[in-house]
PDB file of C-alpha atoms and ligand atoms in Angstrom:
ATOM      1  CA  ALA A   1     106.751  90.906 138.148  1.00  0.00           C
ATOM      2  CA  ALA A   2     103.754  89.207 135.621  1.00  0.00           C
ATOM      3  CA  LYS A   3     100.559  90.402 135.649  1.00  0.00           C
ATOM      4  CA  GLN A   4      97.876  88.794 134.195  1.00  0.00           C
ATOM      5  CA  HIS A   5      96.923  89.905 130.526  1.00  0.00           C
ATOM      6  CA  GLN A   6      92.957  90.236 129.108  1.00  0.00           C
ATOM      7  CA  LEU A   7      93.469  86.396 127.747  1.00  0.00           C
ATOM      8  CA  GLY A   8      95.483  85.078 130.487  1.00  0.00           C
ATOM      9  CA  VAL A   9      98.175  85.596 128.912  1.00  0.00           C
ATOM     10  CA  LYS A  10     101.208  86.777 131.123  1.00  0.00           C
ATOM     11  CA  VAL A  11     103.051  89.930 130.171  1.00  0.00           C
ATOM     12  CA  TYR A  12     106.302  90.881 131.678  1.00  0.00           C
ATOM     13  CA  ASP A  13     106.261  93.884 132.958  1.00  0.00           C
ATOM     14  CA  ALA A  14     110.000  95.819 134.225  1.00  0.00           C
ATOM     15  CA  ALA A  15     108.157  98.793 135.617  1.00  0.00           C
ATOM     16  CA  LEU A  16     106.445  96.635 138.223  1.00  0.00           C
ATOM     17  CA  ASP A  17     109.636  94.398 138.976  1.00  0.00           C
ATOM     18  CA  MET A  18     111.074  97.027 141.112  1.00  0.00           C
ATOM     19  CA  SER A  19     110.767  97.568 145.195  1.00  0.00           C
ATOM     20  CA  SER A  20     108.070  99.928 145.991  1.00  0.00           C
ATOM     21  CA  ASP A  21     110.239 102.732 146.815  1.00  0.00           C
ATOM     22  CA  GLU A  22     112.267 102.475 144.456  1.00  0.00           C
ATOM     23  CA  SER A  23     108.887 102.714 141.910  1.00  0.00           C
ATOM     24  CA  LEU A  24     107.627 105.472 144.161  1.00  0.00           C
ATOM     25  CA  SER A  25     111.290 107.460 143.824  1.00  0.00           C
ATOM     26  CA  LEU A  26     111.026 106.913 139.850  1.00  0.00           C
ATOM     27  CA  LEU A  27     108.033 108.338 139.737  1.00  0.00           C
ATOM     28  CA  SER A  28     108.067 111.812 141.179  1.00  0.00           C
ATOM     29  CA  GLU A  29     111.666 112.149 139.621  1.00  0.00           C
ATOM     30  CA  LEU A  30     109.740 111.299 136.147  1.00  0.00           C
ATOM     31  CA  ARG A  31     107.155 114.352 136.691  1.00  0.00           C
ATOM     32  CA  THR A  32     110.343 116.318 136.542  1.00  0.00           C
ATOM     33  CA  ALA A  33     112.165 114.795 133.949  1.00  0.00           C
ATOM     34  CA  VAL A  34     110.682 117.370 131.325  1.00  0.00           C
ATOM     35  CA  ASP A  35     111.919 120.218 133.513  1.00  0.00           C
ATOM     36  CA  ARG A  36     115.300 119.038 133.957  1.00  0.00           C
ATOM     37  CA  ASP A  37     115.346 118.210 130.658  1.00  0.00           C
ATOM     38  CA  GLN A  38     116.045 114.506 130.496  1.00  0.00           C
ATOM     39  CA  LEU A  39     114.039 113.013 127.961  1.00  0.00           C
ATOM     40  CA  ARG A  40     115.838 112.085 124.853  1.00  0.00           C
ATOM     41  CA  LEU A  41     114.681 112.041 121.387  1.00  0.00           C
ATOM     42  CA  TYR A  42     115.945 108.855 119.660  1.00  0.00           C
ATOM     43  CA  LEU A  43     115.218 107.910 115.943  1.00  0.00           C
ATOM     44  CA  GLN A  44     115.510 104.317 114.277  1.00  0.00           C
ATOM     45  CA  PRO A  45     115.326 104.351 111.150  1.00  0.00           C
ATOM     46  CA  LYS A  46     113.121 103.340 108.218  1.00  0.00           C
ATOM     47  CA  ILE A  47     113.634 102.123 104.863  1.00  0.00           C
ATOM     48  CA  SER A  48     112.348 101.127 101.581  1.00  0.00           C
ATOM     49  CA  LEU A  49     112.366  97.087 100.806  1.00  0.00           C
ATOM     50  CA  ALA A  50     112.015  98.006  97.028  1.00  0.00           C
ATOM     51  CA  THR A  51     114.759 100.568  96.843  1.00  0.00           C
ATOM     52  CA  GLY A  52     117.259 101.002 100.117  1.00  0.00           C
ATOM     53  CA  ALA A  53     115.801 104.623 100.247  1.00  0.00           C
ATOM     54  CA  VAL A  54     115.483 106.206 103.903  1.00  0.00           C
ATOM     55  CA  LEU A  55     112.220 106.989 104.048  1.00  0.00           C
ATOM     56  CA  GLY A  56     112.420 108.871 108.063  1.00  0.00           C
ATOM     57  CA  ALA A  57     112.131 107.017 111.372  1.00  0.00           C
ATOM     58  CA  GLU A  58     110.235 106.143 114.438  1.00  0.00           C
ATOM     59  CA  ALA A  59     110.702 108.400 117.391  1.00  0.00           C
ATOM     60  CA  LEU A  60     111.499 106.647 120.571  1.00  0.00           C
ATOM     61  CA  VAL A  61     112.056 108.393 124.001  1.00  0.00           C
ATOM     62  CA  ARG A  62     114.860 107.659 126.772  1.00  0.00           C
ATOM     63  CA  TRP A  63     115.442 108.929 130.029  1.00  0.00           C
ATOM     64  CA  GLN A  64     118.893 110.478 130.582  1.00  0.00           C
ATOM     65  CA  HIS A  65     118.568 110.188 134.646  1.00  0.00           C
ATOM     66  CA  PRO A  66     121.472 111.630 136.425  1.00  0.00           C
ATOM     67  CA  GLN A  67     121.930 108.176 138.659  1.00  0.00           C
ATOM     68  CA  ARG A  68     120.510 105.733 136.288  1.00  0.00           C
ATOM     69  CA  GLY A  69     122.097 106.964 133.335  1.00  0.00           C
ATOM     70  CA  LEU A  70     119.908 106.053 130.236  1.00  0.00           C
ATOM     71  CA  VAL A  71     116.384 104.726 130.835  1.00  0.00           C
ATOM     72  CA  PRO A  72     114.776 102.771 128.162  1.00  0.00           C
ATOM     73  CA  PRO A  73     110.990 103.202 128.418  1.00  0.00           C
ATOM     74  CA  GLY A  74     109.821 100.344 129.080  1.00  0.00           C
ATOM     75  CA  LYS A  75     111.272 101.084 132.598  1.00  0.00           C
ATOM     76  CA  PHE A  76     108.989 104.138 132.811  1.00  0.00           C
ATOM     77  CA  ILE A  77     106.092 103.972 130.608  1.00  0.00           C
ATOM     78  CA  PRO A  78     103.520 101.857 132.600  1.00  0.00           C
ATOM     79  CA  PHE A  79     104.833 104.574 135.285  1.00  0.00           C
ATOM     80  CA  ALA A  80     104.016 107.551 132.790  1.00  0.00           C
ATOM     81  CA  GLU A  81     100.311 105.293 132.303  1.00  0.00           C
ATOM     82  CA  GLN A  82      99.542 104.731 135.247  1.00  0.00           C
ATOM     83  CA  THR A  83      99.671 108.527 136.572  1.00  0.00           C
ATOM     84  CA  GLY A  84      99.269 110.361 133.668  1.00  0.00           C
ATOM     85  CA  PHE A  85     102.306 111.942 132.893  1.00  0.00           C
ATOM     86  CA  ILE A  86     102.113 110.361 129.281  1.00  0.00           C
ATOM     87  CA  ARG A  87     100.185 113.148 128.059  1.00  0.00           C
ATOM     88  CA  VAL A  88     103.511 115.656 128.848  1.00  0.00           C
ATOM     89  CA  LEU A  89     105.670 112.914 127.131  1.00  0.00           C
ATOM     90  CA  THR A  90     104.311 112.202 124.128  1.00  0.00           C
ATOM     91  CA  GLY A  91     103.417 116.066 124.119  1.00  0.00           C
ATOM     92  CA  TRP A  92     107.226 116.377 124.452  1.00  0.00           C
ATOM     93  CA  MET A  93     107.737 113.893 121.418  1.00  0.00           C
ATOM     94  CA  ILE A  94     105.647 115.346 119.341  1.00  0.00           C
ATOM     95  CA  GLU A  95     106.933 118.866 119.630  1.00  0.00           C
ATOM     96  CA  ARG A  96     110.396 117.797 119.226  1.00  0.00           C
ATOM     97  CA  SER A  97     109.697 115.648 116.436  1.00  0.00           C
ATOM     98  CA  ALA A  98     108.010 118.195 114.905  1.00  0.00           C
ATOM     99  CA  MET A  99     111.163 120.355 115.463  1.00  0.00           C
ATOM    100  CA  VAL A 100     113.651 117.868 113.801  1.00  0.00           C
ATOM    101  CA  LEU A 101     110.740 117.324 110.778  1.00  0.00           C
ATOM    102  CA  ARG A 102     111.289 121.540 110.094  1.00  0.00           C
ATOM    103  CA  GLN A 103     115.380 120.876 110.373  1.00  0.00           C
ATOM    104  CA  MET A 104     115.512 117.492 108.085  1.00  0.00           C
ATOM    105  CA  ASN A 105     112.785 118.213 105.692  1.00  0.00           C
ATOM    106  CA  ALA A 106     114.040 121.944 104.973  1.00  0.00           C
ATOM    107  CA  GLY A 107     114.941 121.838 101.317  1.00  0.00           C
ATOM    108  CA  ALA A 108     115.634 118.011 100.958  1.00  0.00           C
ATOM    109  CA  PRO A 109     113.232 115.181 100.557  1.00  0.00           C
ATOM    110  CA  ALA A 110     110.207 114.934 102.536  1.00  0.00           C
ATOM    111  CA  LEU A 111     110.869 112.348 105.377  1.00  0.00           C
ATOM    112  CA  LYS A 112     108.232 111.090 107.938  1.00  0.00           C
ATOM    113  CA  ILE A 113     108.682 110.559 111.805  1.00  0.00           C
ATOM    114  CA  SER A 114     106.505 107.927 113.404  1.00  0.00           C
ATOM    115  CA  VAL A 115     105.557 108.932 117.387  1.00  0.00           C
ATOM    116  CA  ASN A 116     104.138 106.394 119.547  1.00  0.00           C
ATOM    117  CA  LEU A 117     100.555 107.281 121.044  1.00  0.00           C
ATOM    118  CA  SER A 118      99.479 105.141 124.401  1.00  0.00           C
ATOM    119  CA  THR A 119      96.156 104.459 125.102  1.00  0.00           C
ATOM    120  CA  ARG A 120      95.527 107.624 127.266  1.00  0.00           C
ATOM    121  CA  ASP A 121      96.742 109.645 124.405  1.00  0.00           C
ATOM    122  CA  LEU A 122      93.776 107.910 122.312  1.00  0.00           C
ATOM    123  CA  LEU A 123      91.493 108.510 125.079  1.00  0.00           C
ATOM    124  CA  ASP A 124      92.297 112.565 125.321  1.00  0.00           C
ATOM    125  CA  GLN A 125      89.883 114.856 123.587  1.00  0.00           C
ATOM    126  CA  ASP A 126      92.253 117.538 123.830  1.00  0.00           C
ATOM    127  CA  LEU A 127      94.657 115.805 121.409  1.00  0.00           C
ATOM    128  CA  PRO A 128      92.800 116.768 118.145  1.00  0.00           C
ATOM    129  CA  ALA A 129      93.286 120.369 119.152  1.00  0.00           C
ATOM    130  CA  LYS A 130      96.738 120.137 120.960  1.00  0.00           C
ATOM    131  CA  MET A 131      98.079 118.666 117.208  1.00  0.00           C
ATOM    132  CA  GLN A 132      96.374 121.603 115.390  1.00  0.00           C
ATOM    133  CA  ARG A 133      98.398 124.363 117.305  1.00  0.00           C
ATOM    134  CA  LEU A 134     101.547 122.403 116.965  1.00  0.00           C
ATOM    135  CA  ILE A 135     100.887 122.382 113.290  1.00  0.00           C
ATOM    136  CA  ASP A 136     100.058 126.347 113.711  1.00  0.00           C
ATOM    137  CA  THR A 137     103.184 127.215 115.474  1.00  0.00           C
ATOM    138  CA  LEU A 138     105.695 124.735 114.187  1.00  0.00           C
ATOM    139  CA  ALA A 139     104.706 125.250 110.735  1.00  0.00           C
ATOM    140  CA  LEU A 140     104.231 121.335 110.887  1.00  0.00           C
ATOM    141  CA  ASN A 141     103.252 119.232 107.879  1.00  0.00           C
ATOM    142  CA  PRO A 142     100.939 116.570 109.467  1.00  0.00           C
ATOM    143  CA  GLY A 143     101.611 114.452 106.216  1.00  0.00           C
ATOM    144  CA  SER A 144     104.907 114.015 107.364  1.00  0.00           C
ATOM    145  CA  MET A 145     104.283 112.695 110.450  1.00  0.00           C
ATOM    146  CA  CYS A 146     102.867 109.277 111.593  1.00  0.00           C
ATOM    147  CA  LEU A 147     101.143 108.406 114.996  1.00  0.00           C
ATOM    148  CA  GLU A 148     101.362 104.460 115.529  1.00  0.00           C
ATOM    149  CA  ILE A 149      98.917 102.976 118.058  1.00  0.00           C
ATOM    150  CA  THR A 150      98.762  99.862 119.153  1.00  0.00           C
ATOM    151  CA  GLU A 151      95.279  97.574 118.899  1.00  0.00           C
ATOM    152  CA  SER A 152      94.859  97.133 122.975  1.00  0.00           C
ATOM    153  CA  ALA A 153      94.489 101.168 122.999  1.00  0.00           C
ATOM    154  CA  ILE A 154      92.649 101.453 120.360  1.00  0.00           C
ATOM    155  CA  MET A 155      90.578  98.424 122.115  1.00  0.00           C
ATOM    156  CA  ASP A 156      90.387  99.853 125.678  1.00  0.00           C
ATOM    157  CA  ASP A 157      87.193 101.973 124.124  1.00  0.00           C
ATOM    158  CA  PRO A 158      86.863 102.028 120.738  1.00  0.00           C
ATOM    159  CA  GLN A 159      83.871 104.564 120.068  1.00  0.00           C
ATOM    160  CA  ARG A 160      86.208 107.482 121.291  1.00  0.00           C
ATOM    161  CA  ALA A 161      89.389 106.012 119.345  1.00  0.00           C
ATOM    162  CA  LEU A 162      87.784 106.213 116.461  1.00  0.00           C
ATOM    163  CA  GLN A 163      86.187 109.554 116.826  1.00  0.00           C
ATOM    164  CA  THR A 164      89.704 111.072 117.505  1.00  0.00           C
ATOM    165  CA  LEU A 165      91.470 108.716 115.029  1.00  0.00           C
ATOM    166  CA  GLU A 166      88.969 110.383 112.735  1.00  0.00           C
ATOM    167  CA  ARG A 167      89.825 113.734 113.386  1.00  0.00           C
ATOM    168  CA  LEU A 168      93.383 112.867 113.482  1.00  0.00           C
ATOM    169  CA  HIS A 169      93.469 111.722 109.918  1.00  0.00           C
ATOM    170  CA  ALA A 170      90.720 114.291 108.691  1.00  0.00           C
ATOM    171  CA  MET A 171      93.779 116.912 109.539  1.00  0.00           C
ATOM    172  CA  GLY A 172      96.497 114.707 107.414  1.00  0.00           C
ATOM    173  CA  PHE A 173      98.084 113.516 109.913  1.00  0.00           C
ATOM    174  CA  LYS A 174      99.010 109.348 109.050  1.00  0.00           C
ATOM    175  CA  LEU A 175      98.231 106.638 110.754  1.00  0.00           C
ATOM    176  CA  SER A 176      99.553 102.923 111.475  1.00  0.00           C
ATOM    177  CA  ILE A 177      98.418 100.008 114.021  1.00  0.00           C
ATOM    178  CA  ASP A 178     101.831  99.249 115.413  1.00  0.00           C
ATOM    179  CA  ASP A 179     102.608  95.237 117.043  1.00  0.00           C
ATOM    180  CA  PHE A 180      99.706  94.305 114.660  1.00  0.00           C
ATOM    181  CA  GLY A 181      98.595  90.998 115.022  1.00  0.00           C
ATOM    182  CA  THR A 182      99.350  90.940 118.943  1.00  0.00           C
ATOM    183  CA  GLY A 183      96.332  92.562 119.823  1.00  0.00           C
ATOM    184  CA  TYR A 184      92.069  91.741 120.715  1.00  0.00           C
ATOM    185  CA  SER A 185      91.078  93.659 117.247  1.00  0.00           C
ATOM    186  CA  SER A 186      89.071  92.221 114.709  1.00  0.00           C
ATOM    187  CA  LEU A 187      89.079  92.660 111.395  1.00  0.00           C
ATOM    188  CA  ALA A 188      85.797  94.339 111.307  1.00  0.00           C
ATOM    189  CA  TYR A 189      86.986  97.341 113.129  1.00  0.00           C
ATOM    190  CA  LEU A 190      90.154  97.961 111.187  1.00  0.00           C
ATOM    191  CA  LYS A 191      87.935  97.774 108.076  1.00  0.00           C
ATOM    192  CA  ARG A 192      86.218 101.351 109.676  1.00  0.00           C
ATOM    193  CA  LEU A 193      89.589 103.112 111.244  1.00  0.00           C
ATOM    194  CA  PRO A 194      91.140 105.285 108.740  1.00  0.00           C
ATOM    195  CA  VAL A 195      94.615 104.059 109.341  1.00  0.00           C
ATOM    196  CA  ASP A 196      97.561 103.964 106.649  1.00  0.00           C
ATOM    197  CA  GLU A 197     100.120 101.499 107.930  1.00  0.00           C
ATOM    198  CA  LEU A 198      99.908  97.849 109.834  1.00  0.00           C
ATOM    199  CA  LYS A 199     103.622  97.495 111.523  1.00  0.00           C
ATOM    200  CA  ILE A 200     103.813  93.788 111.773  1.00  0.00           C
ATOM    201  CA  ASP A 201     104.631  92.827 115.438  1.00  0.00           C
ATOM    202  CA  GLN A 202     108.836  91.744 115.909  1.00  0.00           C
ATOM    203  CA  SER A 203     107.879  88.802 117.402  1.00  0.00           C
ATOM    204  CA  PHE A 204     107.001  87.531 114.317  1.00  0.00           C
ATOM    205  CA  VAL A 205     109.568  88.628 112.212  1.00  0.00           C
ATOM    206  CA  PHE A 206     112.287  87.274 115.038  1.00  0.00           C
ATOM    207  CA  ASN A 207     110.788  84.145 114.512  1.00  0.00           C
ATOM    208  CA  MET A 208     110.287  84.027 110.610  1.00  0.00           C
ATOM    209  CA  GLU A 209     113.921  82.149 109.502  1.00  0.00           C
ATOM    210  CA  ARG A 210     113.159  78.735 111.991  1.00  0.00           C
ATOM    211  CA  ASP A 211     109.223  78.785 112.507  1.00  0.00           C
ATOM    212  CA  LEU A 212     107.293  78.123 109.557  1.00  0.00           C
ATOM    213  CA  ASP A 213     103.712  79.557 111.032  1.00  0.00           C
ATOM    214  CA  ASP A 214     105.115  82.774 111.892  1.00  0.00           C
ATOM    215  CA  ALA A 215     106.605  83.127 108.087  1.00  0.00           C
ATOM    216  CA  LYS A 216     102.636  82.266 107.575  1.00  0.00           C
ATOM    217  CA  ILE A 217     101.626  84.930 109.621  1.00  0.00           C
ATOM    218  CA  VAL A 218     103.981  87.608 108.172  1.00  0.00           C
ATOM    219  CA  ARG A 219     102.843  86.416 104.713  1.00  0.00           C
ATOM    220  CA  SER A 220      99.452  87.157 105.483  1.00  0.00           C
ATOM    221  CA  THR A 221      99.711  90.179 107.108  1.00  0.00           C
ATOM    222  CA  ILE A 222     101.303  91.472 104.430  1.00  0.00           C
ATOM    223  CA  ASP A 223      98.455  90.590 101.574  1.00  0.00           C
ATOM    224  CA  LEU A 224      96.109  91.655 104.326  1.00  0.00           C
ATOM    225  CA  ALA A 225      97.823  95.277 104.297  1.00  0.00           C
ATOM    226  CA  HIS A 226      98.224  95.171 100.852  1.00  0.00           C
ATOM    227  CA  ASN A 227      94.350  94.046  99.977  1.00  0.00           C
ATOM    228  CA  LEU A 228      93.149  96.735 102.201  1.00  0.00           C
ATOM    229  CA  GLY A 229      95.631  99.098 100.499  1.00  0.00           C
ATOM    230  CA  LEU A 230      97.542  99.662 103.537  1.00  0.00           C
ATOM    231  CA  ASN A 231     101.467 100.581 103.770  1.00  0.00           C
ATOM    232  CA  VAL A 232     102.910  97.650 105.533  1.00  0.00           C
ATOM    233  CA  VAL A 233     106.620  98.096 107.717  1.00  0.00           C
ATOM    234  CA  ALA A 234     107.997  94.878 109.138  1.00  0.00           C
ATOM    235  CA  GLU A 235     110.019  95.720 112.463  1.00  0.00           C
ATOM    236  CA  GLY A 236     112.637  93.695 114.700  1.00  0.00           C
ATOM    237  CA  ILE A 237     114.517  93.082 111.112  1.00  0.00           C
ATOM    238  CA  GLU A 238     118.099  91.826 112.780  1.00  0.00           C
ATOM    239  CA  THR A 239     119.383  89.694 109.851  1.00  0.00           C
ATOM    240  CA  ALA A 240     120.332  89.770 105.973  1.00  0.00           C
ATOM    241  CA  LYS A 241     118.336  86.692 105.946  1.00  0.00           C
ATOM    242  CA  ALA A 242     114.945  87.991 107.392  1.00  0.00           C
ATOM    243  CA  TRP A 243     115.645  91.220 105.172  1.00  0.00           C
ATOM    244  CA  LYS A 244     115.688  89.121 101.401  1.00  0.00           C
ATOM    245  CA  LEU A 245     112.874  87.413 103.033  1.00  0.00           C
ATOM    246  CA  LEU A 246     110.750  90.062 103.758  1.00  0.00           C
ATOM    247  CA  GLN A 247     111.854  91.868 100.226  1.00  0.00           C
ATOM    248  CA  ALA A 248     110.513  89.217  98.496  1.00  0.00           C
ATOM    249  CA  LEU A 249     107.567  88.770  99.873  1.00  0.00           C
ATOM    250  CA  GLY A 250     106.883  92.392  98.640  1.00  0.00           C
ATOM    251  CA  CYS A 251     106.901  94.060 102.735  1.00  0.00           C
ATOM    252  CA  ASP A 252     107.177  97.867 102.188  1.00  0.00           C
ATOM    253  CA  GLU A 253     109.269  99.200 104.773  1.00  0.00           C
ATOM    254  CA  ALA A 254     111.767  97.570 106.563  1.00  0.00           C
ATOM    255  CA  GLN A 255     113.263  98.621 110.691  1.00  0.00           C
ATOM    256  CA  GLY A 256     115.524  97.022 112.656  1.00  0.00           C
ATOM    257  CA  TYR A 257     118.566  96.505 114.660  1.00  0.00           C
ATOM    258  CA  PHE A 258     120.125  95.603 110.546  1.00  0.00           C
ATOM    259  CA  VAL A 259     119.830  98.845 109.237  1.00  0.00           C
ATOM    260  CA  ALA A 260     120.087 100.636 112.665  1.00  0.00           C
ATOM    261  CA  LYS A 261     119.932 100.419 116.490  1.00  0.00           C
ATOM    262  CA  PRO A 262     117.550 104.192 117.888  1.00  0.00           C
ATOM    263  CA  MET A 263     120.134 106.830 117.667  1.00  0.00           C
ATOM    264  CA  PRO A 264     120.131 110.288 119.216  1.00  0.00           C
ATOM    265  CA  GLU A 265     118.919 112.266 116.774  1.00  0.00           C
ATOM    266  CA  ALA A 266     121.358 115.082 116.751  1.00  0.00           C
ATOM    267  CA  LEU A 267     122.942 111.609 114.480  1.00  0.00           C
ATOM    268  CA  PHE A 268     120.762 111.228 112.689  1.00  0.00           C
ATOM    269  CA  ALA A 269     121.077 113.285 109.647  1.00  0.00           C
ATOM    270  CA  ASP A 270     124.716 112.132 109.245  1.00  0.00           C
ATOM    271  CA  TRP A 271     123.520 108.336 109.351  1.00  0.00           C
ATOM    272  CA  ILE A 272     121.177 109.081 106.544  1.00  0.00           C
ATOM    273  CA  ARG A 273     124.293 110.521 104.407  1.00  0.00           C
ATOM    274  CA  ASP A 274     126.552 107.408 105.409  1.00  0.00           C
ATOM    275  CA  TRP A 275     123.887 104.986 104.594  1.00  0.00           C
ATOM    276  CA  THR A 276     123.035 106.671 101.159  1.00  0.00           C
ATOM    277  CA  ALA A 277     126.624 106.941 100.163  1.00  0.00           C
TER     278      ALA A 277
HETATM  279  P1  C2E B 301     107.485  99.808 119.684  1.00  0.00           P
HETATM  280  O1  C2E B 301     106.658 101.163 119.507  1.00  0.00           O
HETATM  281  O2  C2E B 301     107.142  98.717 119.478  1.00  0.00           O
HETATM  282  O3  C2E B 301     108.928 100.085 119.943  1.00  0.00           O
HETATM  283  C1  C2E B 301     110.443  98.933 119.328  1.00  0.00           C
HETATM  284  C2  C2E B 301     111.346  98.777 119.909  1.00  0.00           C
HETATM  285  O4  C2E B 301     111.786  97.468 119.331  1.00  0.00           O
HETATM  286  C3  C2E B 301     112.012  99.602 119.754  1.00  0.00           C
HETATM  287  O5  C2E B 301     112.212  99.836 122.115  1.00  0.00           O
HETATM  288  C4  C2E B 301     113.445  99.147 119.540  1.00  0.00           C
HETATM  289  O6  C2E B 301     114.206 100.005 119.974  1.00  0.00           O
HETATM  290  C5  C2E B 301     113.203  97.949 119.207  1.00  0.00           C
HETATM  291  N1  C2E B 301     114.102  97.522 117.944  1.00  0.00           N
HETATM  292  C6  C2E B 301     113.342  98.261 116.912  1.00  0.00           C
HETATM  293  N2  C2E B 301     114.194  96.912 116.331  1.00  0.00           N
HETATM  294  C7  C2E B 301     115.081  95.901 116.743  1.00  0.00           C
HETATM  295  C8  C2E B 301     115.567  95.043 116.458  1.00  0.00           C
HETATM  296  O7  C2E B 301     115.830  94.894 115.219  1.00  0.00           O
HETATM  297  N3  C2E B 301     115.643  93.971 117.461  1.00  0.00           N
HETATM  298  C9  C2E B 301     115.595  94.194 118.379  1.00  0.00           C
HETATM  299  N4  C2E B 301     115.877  93.812 119.688  1.00  0.00           N
HETATM  300  N5  C2E B 301     114.616  95.493 118.862  1.00  0.00           N
HETATM  301  C10 C2E B 301     114.698  95.937 118.153  1.00  0.00           C
HETATM  302  P2  C2E B 301     112.555 101.083 122.642  1.00  0.00           P
HETATM  303  O8  C2E B 301     112.997 101.741 122.197  1.00  0.00           O
HETATM  304  O9  C2E B 301     113.007 100.340 123.946  1.00  0.00           O
HETATM  305  O10 C2E B 301     110.906 100.819 122.845  1.00  0.00           O
HETATM  306  C11 C2E B 301     110.360 100.360 123.510  1.00  0.00           C
HETATM  307  C12 C2E B 301     108.461 100.495 123.831  1.00  0.00           C
HETATM  308  O11 C2E B 301     108.453 101.225 124.466  1.00  0.00           O
HETATM  309  C13 C2E B 301     107.875 100.969 122.489  1.00  0.00           C
HETATM  310  O12 C2E B 301     107.992  99.552 121.777  1.00  0.00           O
HETATM  311  C14 C2E B 301     107.277 101.545 123.137  1.00  0.00           C
HETATM  312  O13 C2E B 301     105.825 101.030 122.804  1.00  0.00           O
HETATM  313  C15 C2E B 301     107.529 102.239 123.385  1.00  0.00           C
HETATM  314  N6  C2E B 301     107.641 103.469 123.434  1.00  0.00           N
HETATM  315  C16 C2E B 301     109.195 103.830 123.389  1.00  0.00           C
HETATM  316  N7  C2E B 301     108.940 105.240 122.968  1.00  0.00           N
HETATM  317  C17 C2E B 301     107.645 106.008 123.565  1.00  0.00           C
HETATM  318  C18 C2E B 301     106.877 107.312 123.326  1.00  0.00           C
HETATM  319  O14 C2E B 301     107.825 107.976 122.923  1.00  0.00           O
HETATM  320  N8  C2E B 301     105.969 106.914 123.847  1.00  0.00           N
HETATM  321  C19 C2E B 301     105.028 105.730 124.100  1.00  0.00           C
HETATM  322  N9  C2E B 301     103.762 105.764 124.574  1.00  0.00           N
HETATM  323  N10 C2E B 301     105.578 104.344 124.082  1.00  0.00           N
HETATM  324  C20 C2E B 301     106.782 104.481 123.537  1.00  0.00           C
HETATM  325 CA1   CA B 302     105.777 102.040 118.037  1.00  0.00          CA
HETATM  326 CA1   CA B 303     106.023  97.841 117.587  1.00  0.00          CA
HETATM  327 CA1   CA B 304     106.116  97.000 121.488  1.00  0.00          CA
END
């Protein structure tokens, strides 16, 4: 189950590693997952490396399947993207995140939630209008929501992506480039995009302690982000050593198992209390 990627790099795709019968049934079940209330919002904390304060969380989807149990996104996001169901899924994630934000930020400090957008979402001409409806109906403060986009999603149709991103940014949403350093976007594009944040891909963070080249890439990305006036996040921090290294390099935000694994949304408020205590 390896599919050929743009530059001839083989990418492992778990969703393709199934019999066609199995994938067909998964596909039809996925269509009903929202109606049957089977999607779950998990939150993984994002922490300030300078102060240790909780800044917010990334929203990650899970599928609570009656027979298969908790299905990770890697197993069904590729299907959702192929079939267009991703727009329904993204809509659900954004709406739930907006509701969590409204609860969390009622009276309390302003936390942010980051939501992942796929290629299809970016090509959806109606996305800005949908987002506007959420601002109106859920009293969503767009400044408290960050939209994560990968370089490859942008490069699929750069003109259209740029248009959509400019509209979303003008509405007040924060924008982040996810998995930075693994895609094929040029710095010329980066300069034109209305982004606020770079997320260093976890592969560089994992290997940083052992591989000097990865450490240099991490350092350069932090410097690049800061020179462009962008916030920089490191994800995949699994050890105290990685945390300290990133802190020393001046990275702004940390996300990873060293702090916490993604957790059900209902546990997040208690987790913040324990972390802050
Ligand atoms: P991503 O956006 O790069 O999200 C980060 C992934 O890395 C998450 O996996 C998270 O659990 C994992 N992670 C975070 N810290 C660590 C760490 O310290 N060590 C290790 N080993 N892993 C860590 P998850 O939740 O399985 O999601 C995988 C991917 O599925 C995401 O990668 C994203 O591309 C996609 N995804 C998840 N939720 C959504 C969603 O709601 N919409 C869309 N379009 N994609 C989603
Ligand atoms: Ca992400
Ligand atoms: Ca990422
Ligand atoms: Ca990823």
